[in-house]
PDB file of C-alpha atoms in Angstrom:
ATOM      1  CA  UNK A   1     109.111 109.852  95.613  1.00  0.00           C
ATOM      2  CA  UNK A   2     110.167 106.567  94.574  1.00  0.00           C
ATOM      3  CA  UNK A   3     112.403 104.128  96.637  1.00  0.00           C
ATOM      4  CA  UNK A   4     114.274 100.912  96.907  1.00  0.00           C
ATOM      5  CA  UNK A   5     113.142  99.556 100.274  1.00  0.00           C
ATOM      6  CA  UNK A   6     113.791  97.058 103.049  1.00  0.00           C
ATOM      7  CA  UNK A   7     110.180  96.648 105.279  1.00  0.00           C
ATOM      8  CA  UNK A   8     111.487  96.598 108.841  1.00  0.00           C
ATOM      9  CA  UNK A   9     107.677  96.675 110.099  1.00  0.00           C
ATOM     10  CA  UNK A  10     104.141  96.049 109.169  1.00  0.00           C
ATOM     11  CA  UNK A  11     101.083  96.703 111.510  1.00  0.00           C
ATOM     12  CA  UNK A  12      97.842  95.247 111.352  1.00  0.00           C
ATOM     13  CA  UNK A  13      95.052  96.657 109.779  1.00  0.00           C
ATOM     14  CA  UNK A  14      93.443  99.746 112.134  1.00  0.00           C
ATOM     15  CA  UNK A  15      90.525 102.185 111.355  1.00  0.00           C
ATOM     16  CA  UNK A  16      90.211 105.574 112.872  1.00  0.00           C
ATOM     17  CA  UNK A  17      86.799 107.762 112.326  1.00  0.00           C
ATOM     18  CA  UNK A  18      87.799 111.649 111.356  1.00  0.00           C
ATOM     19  CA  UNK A  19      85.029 114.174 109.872  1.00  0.00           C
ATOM     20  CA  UNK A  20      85.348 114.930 105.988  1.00  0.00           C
ATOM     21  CA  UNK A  21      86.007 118.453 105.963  1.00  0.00           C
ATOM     22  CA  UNK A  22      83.961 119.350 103.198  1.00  0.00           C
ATOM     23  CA  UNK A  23      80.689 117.309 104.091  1.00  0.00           C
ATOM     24  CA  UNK A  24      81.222 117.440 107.807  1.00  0.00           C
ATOM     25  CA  UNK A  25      79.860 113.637 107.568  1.00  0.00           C
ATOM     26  CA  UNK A  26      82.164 111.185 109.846  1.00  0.00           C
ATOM     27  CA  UNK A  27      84.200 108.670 108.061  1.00  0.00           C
ATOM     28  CA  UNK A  28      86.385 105.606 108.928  1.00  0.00           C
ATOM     29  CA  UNK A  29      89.725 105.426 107.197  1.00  0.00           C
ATOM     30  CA  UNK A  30      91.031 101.788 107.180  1.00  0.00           C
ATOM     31  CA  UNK A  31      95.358 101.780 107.131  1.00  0.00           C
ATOM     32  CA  UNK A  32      98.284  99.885 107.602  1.00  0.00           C
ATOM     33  CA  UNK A  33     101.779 101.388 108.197  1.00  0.00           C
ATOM     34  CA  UNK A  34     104.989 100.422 107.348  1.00  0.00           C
ATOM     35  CA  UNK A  35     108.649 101.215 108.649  1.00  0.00           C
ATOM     36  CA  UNK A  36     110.644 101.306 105.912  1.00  0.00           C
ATOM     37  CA  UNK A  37     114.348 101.593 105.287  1.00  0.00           C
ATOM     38  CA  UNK A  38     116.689 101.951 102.381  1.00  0.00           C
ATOM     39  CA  UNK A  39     119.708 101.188 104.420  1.00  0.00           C
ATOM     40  CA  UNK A  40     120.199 105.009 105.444  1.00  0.00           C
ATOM     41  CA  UNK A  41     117.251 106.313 106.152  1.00  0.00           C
ATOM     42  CA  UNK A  42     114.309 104.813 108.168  1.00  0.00           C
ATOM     43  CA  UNK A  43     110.666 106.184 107.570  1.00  0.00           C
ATOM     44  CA  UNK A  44     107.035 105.198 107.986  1.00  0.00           C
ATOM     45  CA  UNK A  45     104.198 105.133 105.406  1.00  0.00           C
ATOM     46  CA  UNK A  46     100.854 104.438 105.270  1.00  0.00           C
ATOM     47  CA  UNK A  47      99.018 102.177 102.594  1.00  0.00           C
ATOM     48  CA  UNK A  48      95.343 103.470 103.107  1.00  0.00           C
ATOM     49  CA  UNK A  49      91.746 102.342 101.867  1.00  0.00           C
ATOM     50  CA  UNK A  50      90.951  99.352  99.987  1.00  0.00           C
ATOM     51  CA  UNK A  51      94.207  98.865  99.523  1.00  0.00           C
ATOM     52  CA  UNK A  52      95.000  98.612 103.285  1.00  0.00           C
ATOM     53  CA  UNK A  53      91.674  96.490 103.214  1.00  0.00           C
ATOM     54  CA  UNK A  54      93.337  94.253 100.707  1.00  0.00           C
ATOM     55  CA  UNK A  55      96.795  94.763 101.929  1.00  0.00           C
ATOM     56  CA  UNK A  56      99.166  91.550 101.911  1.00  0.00           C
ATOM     57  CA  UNK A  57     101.490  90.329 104.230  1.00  0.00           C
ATOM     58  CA  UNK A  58     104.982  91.441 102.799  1.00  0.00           C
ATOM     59  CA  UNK A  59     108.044  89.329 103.184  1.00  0.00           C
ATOM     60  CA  UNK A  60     110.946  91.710 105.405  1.00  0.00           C
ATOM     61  CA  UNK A  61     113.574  89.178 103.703  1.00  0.00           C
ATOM     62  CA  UNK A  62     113.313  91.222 100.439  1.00  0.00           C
ATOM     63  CA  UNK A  63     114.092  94.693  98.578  1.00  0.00           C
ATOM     64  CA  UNK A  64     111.315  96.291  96.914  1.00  0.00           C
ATOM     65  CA  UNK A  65     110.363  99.181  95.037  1.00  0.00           C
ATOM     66  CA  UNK A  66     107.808 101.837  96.295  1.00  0.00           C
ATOM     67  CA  UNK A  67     106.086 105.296  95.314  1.00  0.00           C
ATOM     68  CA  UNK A  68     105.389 107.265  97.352  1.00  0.00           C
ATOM     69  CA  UNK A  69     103.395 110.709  97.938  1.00  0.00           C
ATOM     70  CA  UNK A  70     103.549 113.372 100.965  1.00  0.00           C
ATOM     71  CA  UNK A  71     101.169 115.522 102.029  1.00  0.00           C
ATOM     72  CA  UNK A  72     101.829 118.225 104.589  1.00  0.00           C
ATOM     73  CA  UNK A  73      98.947 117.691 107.197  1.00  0.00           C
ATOM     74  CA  UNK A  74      97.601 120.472 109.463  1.00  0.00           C
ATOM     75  CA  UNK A  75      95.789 120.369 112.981  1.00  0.00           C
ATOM     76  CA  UNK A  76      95.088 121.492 116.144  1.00  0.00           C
ATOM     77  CA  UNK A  77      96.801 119.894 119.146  1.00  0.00           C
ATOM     78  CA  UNK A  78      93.613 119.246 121.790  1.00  0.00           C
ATOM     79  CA  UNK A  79      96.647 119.574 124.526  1.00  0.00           C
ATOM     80  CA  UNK A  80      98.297 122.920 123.898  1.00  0.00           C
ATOM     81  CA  UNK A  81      95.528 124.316 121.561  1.00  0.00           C
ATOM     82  CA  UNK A  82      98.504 124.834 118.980  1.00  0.00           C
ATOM     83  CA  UNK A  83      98.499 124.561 115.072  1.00  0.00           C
ATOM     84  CA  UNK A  84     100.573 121.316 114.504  1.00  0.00           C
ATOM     85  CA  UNK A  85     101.943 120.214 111.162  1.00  0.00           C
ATOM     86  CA  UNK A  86     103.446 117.013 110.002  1.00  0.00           C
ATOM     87  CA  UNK A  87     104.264 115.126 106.470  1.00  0.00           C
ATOM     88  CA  UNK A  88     102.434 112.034 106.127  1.00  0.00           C
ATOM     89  CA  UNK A  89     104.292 109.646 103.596  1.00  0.00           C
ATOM     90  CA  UNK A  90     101.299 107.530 101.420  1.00  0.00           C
ATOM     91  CA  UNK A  91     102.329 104.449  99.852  1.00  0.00           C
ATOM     92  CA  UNK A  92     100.862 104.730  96.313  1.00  0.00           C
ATOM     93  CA  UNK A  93     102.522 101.538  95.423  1.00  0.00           C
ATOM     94  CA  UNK A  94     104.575  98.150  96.180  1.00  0.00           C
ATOM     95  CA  UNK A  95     106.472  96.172  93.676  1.00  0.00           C
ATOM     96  CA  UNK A  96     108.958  93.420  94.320  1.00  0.00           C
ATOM     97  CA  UNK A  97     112.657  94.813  93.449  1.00  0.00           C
TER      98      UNK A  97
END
């Protein structure tokens, strides 16, 4: 998905462990999200990685363009014991409109 975007918010840098899957090692995952709006709708993305790492501090005064990627994510709720899904919107990139 690509987007011309107002930034409305911008978090600080967090980190949250999680267990690869595959290796069953633990992992931190370093990310910064964004609320984002293109003057109808309002969403939230995530830059993750080194790129959250290295993540500047955008100006909300200006328009820019983003790509995006979603990925459907799946889990258990440790309340109800349920199978939750939600989309996750990953900022691939940010370039000044």
């Amino acid at each position: 998905m690509e987007k011309t975007v107002r930034i409305l918010e911008q978090s600080a840098l967090s980190t949250r462990k999680y267990t690869d899957k595959k290796t069953g090692q633990e992992k931190v995952m370093n990310a910064i999200t964004f609320k984002l709006t293109d003057g109808i709708d309002t969403f939230l993305g995530e830059v993750t990685g080194e790129r959250a790492v290295n993540c500047p501090i955008y100006d909300k005064n200006y328009f820019y363009r983003v790509q995006c990627s979603m990925v459907v994510r799946d889990w258990m709720s440790q309340q109800t014991g349920e199978q939750i899904q939600a989309t996750t919107i990953y900022i691939d990139k940010i370039n000044m409109k």
